[in-house]
mmCIF file of C-alpha atoms in Angstrom:
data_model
loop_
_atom_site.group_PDB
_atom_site.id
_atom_site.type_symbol
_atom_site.label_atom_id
_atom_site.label_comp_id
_atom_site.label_asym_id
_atom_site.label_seq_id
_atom_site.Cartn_x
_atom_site.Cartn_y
_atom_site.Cartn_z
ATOM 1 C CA UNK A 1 79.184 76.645 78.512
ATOM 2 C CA UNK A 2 81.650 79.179 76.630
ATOM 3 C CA UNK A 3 80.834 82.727 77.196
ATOM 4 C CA UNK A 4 80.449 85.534 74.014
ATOM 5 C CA UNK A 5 83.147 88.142 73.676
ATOM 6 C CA UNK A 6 83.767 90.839 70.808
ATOM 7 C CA UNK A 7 87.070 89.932 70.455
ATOM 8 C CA UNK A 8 89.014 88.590 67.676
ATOM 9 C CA UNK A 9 91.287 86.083 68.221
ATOM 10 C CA UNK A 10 91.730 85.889 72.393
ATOM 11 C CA UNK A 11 95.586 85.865 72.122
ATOM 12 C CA UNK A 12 95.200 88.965 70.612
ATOM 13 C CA UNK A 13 93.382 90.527 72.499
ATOM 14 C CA UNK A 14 95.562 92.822 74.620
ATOM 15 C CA UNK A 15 97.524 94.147 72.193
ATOM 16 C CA UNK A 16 94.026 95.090 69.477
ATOM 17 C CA UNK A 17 93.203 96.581 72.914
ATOM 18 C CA UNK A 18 96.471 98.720 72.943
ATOM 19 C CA UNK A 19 95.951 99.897 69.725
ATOM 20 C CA UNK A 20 91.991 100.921 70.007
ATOM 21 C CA UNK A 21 93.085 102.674 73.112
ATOM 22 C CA UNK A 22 96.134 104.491 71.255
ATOM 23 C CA UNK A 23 93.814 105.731 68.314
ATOM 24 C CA UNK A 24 91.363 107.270 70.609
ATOM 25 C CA UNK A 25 93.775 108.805 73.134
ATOM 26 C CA UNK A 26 96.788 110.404 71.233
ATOM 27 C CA UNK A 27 96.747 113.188 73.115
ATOM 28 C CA UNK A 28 97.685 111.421 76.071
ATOM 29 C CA UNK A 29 99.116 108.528 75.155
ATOM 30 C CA UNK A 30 101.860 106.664 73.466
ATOM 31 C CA UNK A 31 104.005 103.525 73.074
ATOM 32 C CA UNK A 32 107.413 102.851 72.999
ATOM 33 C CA UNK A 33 108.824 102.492 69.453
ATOM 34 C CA UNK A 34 108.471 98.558 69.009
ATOM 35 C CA UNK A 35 107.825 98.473 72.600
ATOM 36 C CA UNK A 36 103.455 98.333 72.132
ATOM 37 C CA UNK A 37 103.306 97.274 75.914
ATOM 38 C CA UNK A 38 104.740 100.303 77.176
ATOM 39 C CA UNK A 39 102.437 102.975 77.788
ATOM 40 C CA UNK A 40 103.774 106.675 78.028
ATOM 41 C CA UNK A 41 102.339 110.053 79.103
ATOM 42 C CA UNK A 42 102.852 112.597 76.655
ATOM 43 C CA UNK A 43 102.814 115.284 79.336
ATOM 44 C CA UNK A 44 104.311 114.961 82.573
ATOM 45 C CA UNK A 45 107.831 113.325 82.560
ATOM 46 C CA UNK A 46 110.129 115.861 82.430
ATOM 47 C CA UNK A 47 113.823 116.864 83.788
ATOM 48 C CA UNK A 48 114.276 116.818 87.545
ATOM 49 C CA UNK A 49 110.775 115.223 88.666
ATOM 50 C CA UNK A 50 110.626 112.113 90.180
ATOM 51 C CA UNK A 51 108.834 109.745 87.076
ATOM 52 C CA UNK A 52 106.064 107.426 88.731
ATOM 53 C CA UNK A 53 106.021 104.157 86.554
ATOM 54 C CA UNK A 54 102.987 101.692 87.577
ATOM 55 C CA UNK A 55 101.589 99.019 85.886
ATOM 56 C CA UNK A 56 100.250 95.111 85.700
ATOM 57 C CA UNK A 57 97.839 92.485 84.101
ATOM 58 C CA UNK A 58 95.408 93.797 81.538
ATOM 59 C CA UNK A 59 91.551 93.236 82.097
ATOM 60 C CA UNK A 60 91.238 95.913 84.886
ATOM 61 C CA UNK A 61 90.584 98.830 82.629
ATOM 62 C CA UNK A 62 90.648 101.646 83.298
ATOM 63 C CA UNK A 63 93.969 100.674 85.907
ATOM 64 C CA UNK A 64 96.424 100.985 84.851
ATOM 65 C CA UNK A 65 96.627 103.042 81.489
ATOM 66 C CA UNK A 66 93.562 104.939 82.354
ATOM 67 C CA UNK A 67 95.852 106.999 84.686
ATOM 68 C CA UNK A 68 98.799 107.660 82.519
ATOM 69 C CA UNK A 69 98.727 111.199 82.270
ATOM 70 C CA UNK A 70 99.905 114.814 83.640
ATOM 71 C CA UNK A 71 99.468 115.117 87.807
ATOM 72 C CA UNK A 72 99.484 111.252 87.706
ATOM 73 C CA UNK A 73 101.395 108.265 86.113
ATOM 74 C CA UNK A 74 104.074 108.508 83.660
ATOM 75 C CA UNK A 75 103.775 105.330 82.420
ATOM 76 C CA UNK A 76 102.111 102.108 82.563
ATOM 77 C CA UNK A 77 103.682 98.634 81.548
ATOM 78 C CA UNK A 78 100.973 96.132 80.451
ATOM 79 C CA UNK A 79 100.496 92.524 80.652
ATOM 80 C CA UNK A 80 98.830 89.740 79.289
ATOM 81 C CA UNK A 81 95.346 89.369 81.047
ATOM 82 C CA UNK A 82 95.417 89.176 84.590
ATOM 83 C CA UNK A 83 98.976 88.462 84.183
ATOM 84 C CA UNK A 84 102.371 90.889 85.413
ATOM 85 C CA UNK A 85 104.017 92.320 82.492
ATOM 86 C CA UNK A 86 107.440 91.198 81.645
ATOM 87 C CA UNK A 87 110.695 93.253 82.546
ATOM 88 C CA UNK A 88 111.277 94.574 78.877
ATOM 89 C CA UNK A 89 108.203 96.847 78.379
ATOM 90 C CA UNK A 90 108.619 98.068 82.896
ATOM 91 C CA UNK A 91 112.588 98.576 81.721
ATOM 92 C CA UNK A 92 111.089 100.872 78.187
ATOM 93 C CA UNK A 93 108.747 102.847 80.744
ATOM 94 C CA UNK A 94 111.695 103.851 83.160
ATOM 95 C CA UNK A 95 114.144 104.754 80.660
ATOM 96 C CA UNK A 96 111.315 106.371 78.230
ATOM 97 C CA UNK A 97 110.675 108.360 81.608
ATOM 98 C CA UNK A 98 113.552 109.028 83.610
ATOM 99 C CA UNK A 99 113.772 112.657 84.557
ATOM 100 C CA UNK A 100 117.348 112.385 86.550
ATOM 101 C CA UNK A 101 115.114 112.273 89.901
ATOM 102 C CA UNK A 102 114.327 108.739 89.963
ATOM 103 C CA UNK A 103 111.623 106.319 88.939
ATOM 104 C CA UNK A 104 108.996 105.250 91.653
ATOM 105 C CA UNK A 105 107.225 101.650 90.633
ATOM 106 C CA UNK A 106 103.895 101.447 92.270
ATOM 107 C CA UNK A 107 101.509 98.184 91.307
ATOM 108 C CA UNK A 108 99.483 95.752 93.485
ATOM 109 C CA UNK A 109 100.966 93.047 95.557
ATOM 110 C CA UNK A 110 101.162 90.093 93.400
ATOM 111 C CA UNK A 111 104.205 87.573 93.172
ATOM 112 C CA UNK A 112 104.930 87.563 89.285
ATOM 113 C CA UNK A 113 104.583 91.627 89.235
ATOM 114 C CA UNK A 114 106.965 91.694 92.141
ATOM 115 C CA UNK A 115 109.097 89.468 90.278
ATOM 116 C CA UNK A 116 109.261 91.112 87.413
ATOM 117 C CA UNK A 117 109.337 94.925 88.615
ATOM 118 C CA UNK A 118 112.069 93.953 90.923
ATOM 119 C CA UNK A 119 114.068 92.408 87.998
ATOM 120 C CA UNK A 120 113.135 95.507 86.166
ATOM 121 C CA UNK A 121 114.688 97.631 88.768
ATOM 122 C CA UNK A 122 118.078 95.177 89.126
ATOM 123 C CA UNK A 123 118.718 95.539 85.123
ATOM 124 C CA UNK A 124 117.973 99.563 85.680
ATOM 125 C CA UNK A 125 120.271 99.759 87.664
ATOM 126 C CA UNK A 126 123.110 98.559 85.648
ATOM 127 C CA UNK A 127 122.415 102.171 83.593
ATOM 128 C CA UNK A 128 122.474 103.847 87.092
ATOM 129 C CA UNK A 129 118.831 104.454 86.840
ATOM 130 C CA UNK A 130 118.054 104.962 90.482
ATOM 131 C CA UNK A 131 114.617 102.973 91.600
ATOM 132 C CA UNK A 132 112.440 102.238 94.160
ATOM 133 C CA UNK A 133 109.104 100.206 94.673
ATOM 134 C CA UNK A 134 106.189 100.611 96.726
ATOM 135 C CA UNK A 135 103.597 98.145 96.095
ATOM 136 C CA UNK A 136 99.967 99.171 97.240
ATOM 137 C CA UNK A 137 98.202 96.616 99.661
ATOM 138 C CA UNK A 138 94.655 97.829 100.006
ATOM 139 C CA UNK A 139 92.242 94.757 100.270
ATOM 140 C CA UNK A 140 91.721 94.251 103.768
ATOM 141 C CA UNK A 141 89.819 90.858 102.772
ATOM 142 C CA UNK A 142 93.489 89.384 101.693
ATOM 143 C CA UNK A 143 95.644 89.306 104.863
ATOM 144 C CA UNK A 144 95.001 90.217 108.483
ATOM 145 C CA UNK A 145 95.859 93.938 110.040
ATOM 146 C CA UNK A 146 99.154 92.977 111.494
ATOM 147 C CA UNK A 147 100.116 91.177 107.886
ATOM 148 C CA UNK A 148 99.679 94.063 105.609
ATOM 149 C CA UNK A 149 102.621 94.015 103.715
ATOM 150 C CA UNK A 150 101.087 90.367 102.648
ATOM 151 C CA UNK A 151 97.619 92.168 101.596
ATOM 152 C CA UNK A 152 96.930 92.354 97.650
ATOM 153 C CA UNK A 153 96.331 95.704 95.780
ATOM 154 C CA UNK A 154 93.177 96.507 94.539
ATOM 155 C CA UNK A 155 91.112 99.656 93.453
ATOM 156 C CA UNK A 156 92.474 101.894 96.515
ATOM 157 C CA UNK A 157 95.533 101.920 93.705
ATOM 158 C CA UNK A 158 93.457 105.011 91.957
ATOM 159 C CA UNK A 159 93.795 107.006 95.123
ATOM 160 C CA UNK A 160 97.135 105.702 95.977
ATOM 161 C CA UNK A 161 98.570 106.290 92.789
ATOM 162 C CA UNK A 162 97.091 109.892 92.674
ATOM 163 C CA UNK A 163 98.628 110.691 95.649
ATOM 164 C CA UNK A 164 101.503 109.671 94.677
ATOM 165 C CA UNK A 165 101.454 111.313 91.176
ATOM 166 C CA UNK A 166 100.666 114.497 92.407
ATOM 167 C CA UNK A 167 104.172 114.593 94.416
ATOM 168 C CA UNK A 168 105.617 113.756 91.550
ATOM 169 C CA UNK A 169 103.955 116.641 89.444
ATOM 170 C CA UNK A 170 105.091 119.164 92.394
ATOM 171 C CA UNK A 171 108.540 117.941 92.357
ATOM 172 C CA UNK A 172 108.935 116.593 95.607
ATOM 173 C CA UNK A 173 112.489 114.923 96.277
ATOM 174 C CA UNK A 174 112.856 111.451 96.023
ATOM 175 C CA UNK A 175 112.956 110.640 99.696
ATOM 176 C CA UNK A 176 109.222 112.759 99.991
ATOM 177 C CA UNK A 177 107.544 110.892 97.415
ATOM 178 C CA UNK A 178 108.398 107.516 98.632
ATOM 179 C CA UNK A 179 107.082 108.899 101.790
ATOM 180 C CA UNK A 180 103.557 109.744 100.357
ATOM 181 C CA UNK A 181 103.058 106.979 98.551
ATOM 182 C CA UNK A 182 103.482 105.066 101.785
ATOM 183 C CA UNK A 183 101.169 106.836 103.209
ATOM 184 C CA UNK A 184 98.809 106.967 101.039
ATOM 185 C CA UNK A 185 98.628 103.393 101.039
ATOM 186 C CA UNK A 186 98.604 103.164 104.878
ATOM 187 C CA UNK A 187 95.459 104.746 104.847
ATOM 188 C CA UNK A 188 93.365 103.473 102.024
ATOM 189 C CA UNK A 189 91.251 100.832 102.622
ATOM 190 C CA UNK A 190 89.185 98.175 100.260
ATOM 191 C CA UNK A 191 86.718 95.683 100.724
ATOM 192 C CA UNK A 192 84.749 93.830 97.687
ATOM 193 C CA UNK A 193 81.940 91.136 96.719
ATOM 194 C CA UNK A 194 81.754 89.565 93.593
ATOM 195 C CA UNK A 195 78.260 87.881 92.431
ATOM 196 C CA UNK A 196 79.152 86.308 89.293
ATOM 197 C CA UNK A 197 82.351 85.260 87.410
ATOM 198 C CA UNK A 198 84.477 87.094 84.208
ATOM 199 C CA UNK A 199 86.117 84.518 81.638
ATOM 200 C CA UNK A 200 89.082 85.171 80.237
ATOM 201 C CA UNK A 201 89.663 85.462 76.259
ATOM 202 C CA UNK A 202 91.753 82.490 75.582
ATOM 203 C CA UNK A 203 89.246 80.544 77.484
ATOM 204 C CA UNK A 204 86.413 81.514 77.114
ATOM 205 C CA UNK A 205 85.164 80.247 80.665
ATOM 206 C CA UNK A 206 84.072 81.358 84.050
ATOM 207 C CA UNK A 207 86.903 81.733 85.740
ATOM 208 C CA UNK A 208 85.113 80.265 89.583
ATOM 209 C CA UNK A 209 82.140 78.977 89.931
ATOM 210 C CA UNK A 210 78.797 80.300 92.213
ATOM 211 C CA UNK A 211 75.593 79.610 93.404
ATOM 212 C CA UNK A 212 72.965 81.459 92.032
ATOM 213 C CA UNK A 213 72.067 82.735 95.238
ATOM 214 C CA UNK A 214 75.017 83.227 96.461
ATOM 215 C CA UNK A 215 77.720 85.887 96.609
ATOM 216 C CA UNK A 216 81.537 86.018 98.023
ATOM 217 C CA UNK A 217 82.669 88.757 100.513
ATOM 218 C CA UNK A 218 86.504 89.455 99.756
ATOM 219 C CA UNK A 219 87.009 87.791 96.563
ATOM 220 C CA UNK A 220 90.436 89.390 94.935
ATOM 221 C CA UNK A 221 90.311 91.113 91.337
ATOM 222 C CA UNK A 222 91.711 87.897 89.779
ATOM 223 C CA UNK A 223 88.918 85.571 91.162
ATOM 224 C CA UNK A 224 90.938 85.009 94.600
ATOM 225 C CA UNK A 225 89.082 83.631 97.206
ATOM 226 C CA UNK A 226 87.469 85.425 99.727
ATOM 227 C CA UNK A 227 86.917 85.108 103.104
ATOM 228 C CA UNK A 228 83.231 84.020 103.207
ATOM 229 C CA UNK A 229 80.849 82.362 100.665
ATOM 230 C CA UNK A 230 77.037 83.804 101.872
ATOM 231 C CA UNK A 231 73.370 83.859 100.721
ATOM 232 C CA UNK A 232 72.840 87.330 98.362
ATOM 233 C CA UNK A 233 72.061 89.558 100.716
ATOM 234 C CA UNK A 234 70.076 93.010 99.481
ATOM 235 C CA UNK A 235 72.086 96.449 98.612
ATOM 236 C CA UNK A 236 72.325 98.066 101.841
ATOM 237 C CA UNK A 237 72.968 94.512 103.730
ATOM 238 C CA UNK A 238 76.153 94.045 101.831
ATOM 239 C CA UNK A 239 77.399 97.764 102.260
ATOM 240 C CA UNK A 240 76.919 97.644 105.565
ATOM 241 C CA UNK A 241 79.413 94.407 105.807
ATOM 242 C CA UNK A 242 81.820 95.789 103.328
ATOM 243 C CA UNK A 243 81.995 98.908 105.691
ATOM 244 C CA UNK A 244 81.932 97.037 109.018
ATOM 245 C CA UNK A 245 85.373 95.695 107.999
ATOM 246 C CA UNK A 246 86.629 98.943 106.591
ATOM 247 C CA UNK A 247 85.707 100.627 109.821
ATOM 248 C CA UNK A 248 87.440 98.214 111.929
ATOM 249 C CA UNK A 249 90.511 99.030 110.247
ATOM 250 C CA UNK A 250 90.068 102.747 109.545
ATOM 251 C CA UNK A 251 90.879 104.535 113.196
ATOM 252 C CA UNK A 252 88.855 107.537 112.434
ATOM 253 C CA UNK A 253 87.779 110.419 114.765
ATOM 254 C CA UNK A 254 84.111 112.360 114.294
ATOM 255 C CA UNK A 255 85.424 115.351 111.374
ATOM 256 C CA UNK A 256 87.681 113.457 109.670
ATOM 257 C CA UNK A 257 88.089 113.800 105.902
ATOM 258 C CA UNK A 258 87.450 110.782 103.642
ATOM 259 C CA UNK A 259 87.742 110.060 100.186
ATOM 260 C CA UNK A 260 85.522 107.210 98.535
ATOM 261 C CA UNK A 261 85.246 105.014 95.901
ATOM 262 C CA UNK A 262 82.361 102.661 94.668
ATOM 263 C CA UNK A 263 83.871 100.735 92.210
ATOM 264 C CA UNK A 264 82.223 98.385 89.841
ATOM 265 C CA UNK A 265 84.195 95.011 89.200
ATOM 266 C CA UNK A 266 83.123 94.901 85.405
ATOM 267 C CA UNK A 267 79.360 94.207 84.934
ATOM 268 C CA UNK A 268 77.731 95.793 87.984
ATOM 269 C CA UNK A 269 75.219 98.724 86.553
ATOM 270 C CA UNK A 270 75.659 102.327 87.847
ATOM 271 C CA UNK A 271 72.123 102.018 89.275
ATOM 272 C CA UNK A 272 73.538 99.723 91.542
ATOM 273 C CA UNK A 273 76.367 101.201 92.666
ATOM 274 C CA UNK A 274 74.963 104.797 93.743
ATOM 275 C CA UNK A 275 72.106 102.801 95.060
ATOM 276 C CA UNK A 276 75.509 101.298 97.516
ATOM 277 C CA UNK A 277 77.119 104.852 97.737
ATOM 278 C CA UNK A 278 73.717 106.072 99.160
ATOM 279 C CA UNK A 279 74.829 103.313 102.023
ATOM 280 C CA UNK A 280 77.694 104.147 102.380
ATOM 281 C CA UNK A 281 77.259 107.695 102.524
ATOM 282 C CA UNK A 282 74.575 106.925 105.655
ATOM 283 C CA UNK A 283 77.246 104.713 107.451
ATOM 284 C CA UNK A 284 80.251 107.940 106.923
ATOM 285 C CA UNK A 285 77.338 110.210 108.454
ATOM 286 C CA UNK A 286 76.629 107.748 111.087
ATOM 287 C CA UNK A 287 80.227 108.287 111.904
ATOM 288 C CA UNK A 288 81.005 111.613 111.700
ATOM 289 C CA UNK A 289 82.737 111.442 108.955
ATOM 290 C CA UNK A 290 82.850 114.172 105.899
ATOM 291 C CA UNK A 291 82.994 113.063 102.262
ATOM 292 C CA UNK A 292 85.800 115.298 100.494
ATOM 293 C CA UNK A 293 85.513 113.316 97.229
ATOM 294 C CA UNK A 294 83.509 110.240 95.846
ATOM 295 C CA UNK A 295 84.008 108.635 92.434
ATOM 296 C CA UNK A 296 80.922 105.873 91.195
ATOM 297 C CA UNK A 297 82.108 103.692 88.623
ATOM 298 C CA UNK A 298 84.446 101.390 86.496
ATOM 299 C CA UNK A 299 88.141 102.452 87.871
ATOM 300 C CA UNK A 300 89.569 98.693 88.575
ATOM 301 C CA UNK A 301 87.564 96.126 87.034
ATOM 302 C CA UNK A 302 88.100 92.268 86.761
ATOM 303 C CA UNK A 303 86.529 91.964 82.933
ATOM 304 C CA UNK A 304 82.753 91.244 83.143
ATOM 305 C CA UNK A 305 82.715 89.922 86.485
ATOM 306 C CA UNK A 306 79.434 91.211 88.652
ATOM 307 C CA UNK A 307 80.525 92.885 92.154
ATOM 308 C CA UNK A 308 81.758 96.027 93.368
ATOM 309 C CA UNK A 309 84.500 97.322 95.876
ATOM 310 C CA UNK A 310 84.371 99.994 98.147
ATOM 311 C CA UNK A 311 87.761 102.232 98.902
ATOM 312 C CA UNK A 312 87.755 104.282 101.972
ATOM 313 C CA UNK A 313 91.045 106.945 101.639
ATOM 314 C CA UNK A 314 91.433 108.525 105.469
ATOM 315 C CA UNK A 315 92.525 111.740 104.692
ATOM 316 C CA UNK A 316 94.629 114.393 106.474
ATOM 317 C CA UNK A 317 95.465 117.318 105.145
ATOM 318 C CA UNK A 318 98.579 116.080 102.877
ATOM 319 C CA UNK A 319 96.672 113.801 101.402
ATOM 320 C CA UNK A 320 93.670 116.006 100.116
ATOM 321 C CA UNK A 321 96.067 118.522 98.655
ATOM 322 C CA UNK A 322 97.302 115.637 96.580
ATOM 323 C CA UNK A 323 93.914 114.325 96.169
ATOM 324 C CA UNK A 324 92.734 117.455 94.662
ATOM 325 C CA UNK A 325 95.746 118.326 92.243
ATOM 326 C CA UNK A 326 94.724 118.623 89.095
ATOM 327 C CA UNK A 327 95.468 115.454 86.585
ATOM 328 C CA UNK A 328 94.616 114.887 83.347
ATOM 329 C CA UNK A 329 95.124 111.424 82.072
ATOM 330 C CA UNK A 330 93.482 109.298 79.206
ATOM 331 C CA UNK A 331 90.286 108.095 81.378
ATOM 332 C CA UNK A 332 90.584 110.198 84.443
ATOM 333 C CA UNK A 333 91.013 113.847 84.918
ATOM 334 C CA UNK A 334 90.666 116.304 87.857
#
């Protein structure tokens, strides 16, 4: 059974996207002359600051243009749907961007964006553009503790990438913005279940298949598997298991600072997810823990697929400064 979009022609679907999302927000945004798939701040690279250049497949909206702006990303290069984007439109970003500082890449764990950000990087190199990577690795679902580096990015990038952005912004060096983006992403945390299946445009299609009464803890933002196939459990039951594995990562004391994100995966209704935040908000106070910020919402999304995520950031003091620096990007502003 095909699925109904409002799309044109599904091949063309990224770059019609491009353009809506140009029209609306030309105070923020750009592209590259002949370059569509590279997405550039209008404020924020400048001389001497340390450009932060992130990016990857499209269907996540609002990551990763969404947070192309000043106090956050420079740029974004975009892909074909759930797909990397090639090295031309990452190598248009950096040079569109460079300040003289250095360009940071930030993006999720995935092998063809690694490929192609580290060919990127080689080819930048040759024009003595100085640049270094940090990919983020918050799903705890996709690798265990002691194999992080093997863990997939997912929507801890929005607090990640803030972090990082902010340093940026406030012209740290080189050296200290590596260093907080690192951090950042040692301490964020993500954990998701998906009820239902997206379908790509060319296809038309679910892209896994479900039980009606089932759901999957863990599943990745591309339809990766998870790490258990259950009965649908109610609102609180599944918080409570999201946050059981967040907590047994997070080391935590009673008074520590958190920041959180309830994330919807595409078609998951608000109602739902403050109805999960209320949960999660019991299990923090359970622990001792104090909310500094919460978002609700679409911030990484996997099309229409029904689910949500939940991001725990551990904060210290750092990392709320740069939490709470003001940004001002197409679809997110503090």
């Amino acid at each position: 059974m095909k699925t109904k979009k409002l799309i044109n022609a599904g091949a063309d679907a990224v770059d019609e996207m491009l353009q809506g999302v140009l029209a609306v927000h030309p105070r923020h945004l750009y592209a590259v002359k002949d370059m569509p798939r590279a997405i550039i701040a209008r404020n924020g690279p400048r001389k001497d600051k340390v450009a932060l250049v992130i990016g990857g497949g499209s269907g996540h909206e609002p990551t990763f243009l969404g947070y192309v702006g000043k106090g956050l990303a420079d740029a974004a290069a975009i892909g074909n749907v759930f797909a990397s984007p090639p090295p031309d439109p990452i190598i248009a970003c950096a040079k569109a961007v460079d300040g003289g500082a250095g360009v940071l890449f930030m993006y999720g764990n995935y092998a063809g964006d690694v490929m192609n950000f580290d060919m990127a990087a080689e080819m930048l190199a040759l024009d003595e553009i100085e640049v270094r990577t940090v990919l983020t690795t918050d799903d705890v679902a996709s690798a265990p503790a002691d194999q992080r580096e093997k863990r997939r990015g997912v929507a801890g990038n929005v607090f990640i990438f803030k972090a990082a952005g902010a340093a940026c912004d406030l012209l740290y060096s080189f050296d200290e913005v590596e260093r907080v983006a690192r951090h950042a992403n040692a301490r964020t945390y993500t954990m998701g279940v998906a009820l239902a299946p997206c379908s790509l445009p060319q296809t038309l299609k679910p892209n896994f298949l479900i039980g009606e009464e089932e759901m999957e803890i863990g599943m990745g933002i591309h339809g990766e598997p998870g790490v258990a196939r259950e009965p649908l459990k109610t609102a609180d039951a599944v918080t409570d298991e999201l946050m059981d594995n967040i907590f047994r990562e997070m080391k935590a004391e009673r008074g520590d600072r958190v920041a959180v994100l309830v994330n919807s995966l595409g078609s998951t209704p608000m109602m739902e997810l403050y109805i999960m935040m209320r949960r999660v908000k019991a299990r923090l106070d359970q622990a001792g823990l104090v909310i500094h910020t919460s978002l609700v919402g679409n911030y990484c999304t996997s099309l229409e697929m029904a689910g949500a995520s939940i991001t725990v950031m551990h904060l210290d003091d750092e990392l709320q400064r740069l939490i709470d620096h003001p940004c001002d990007c197409a679809m997110f502003a503090r």
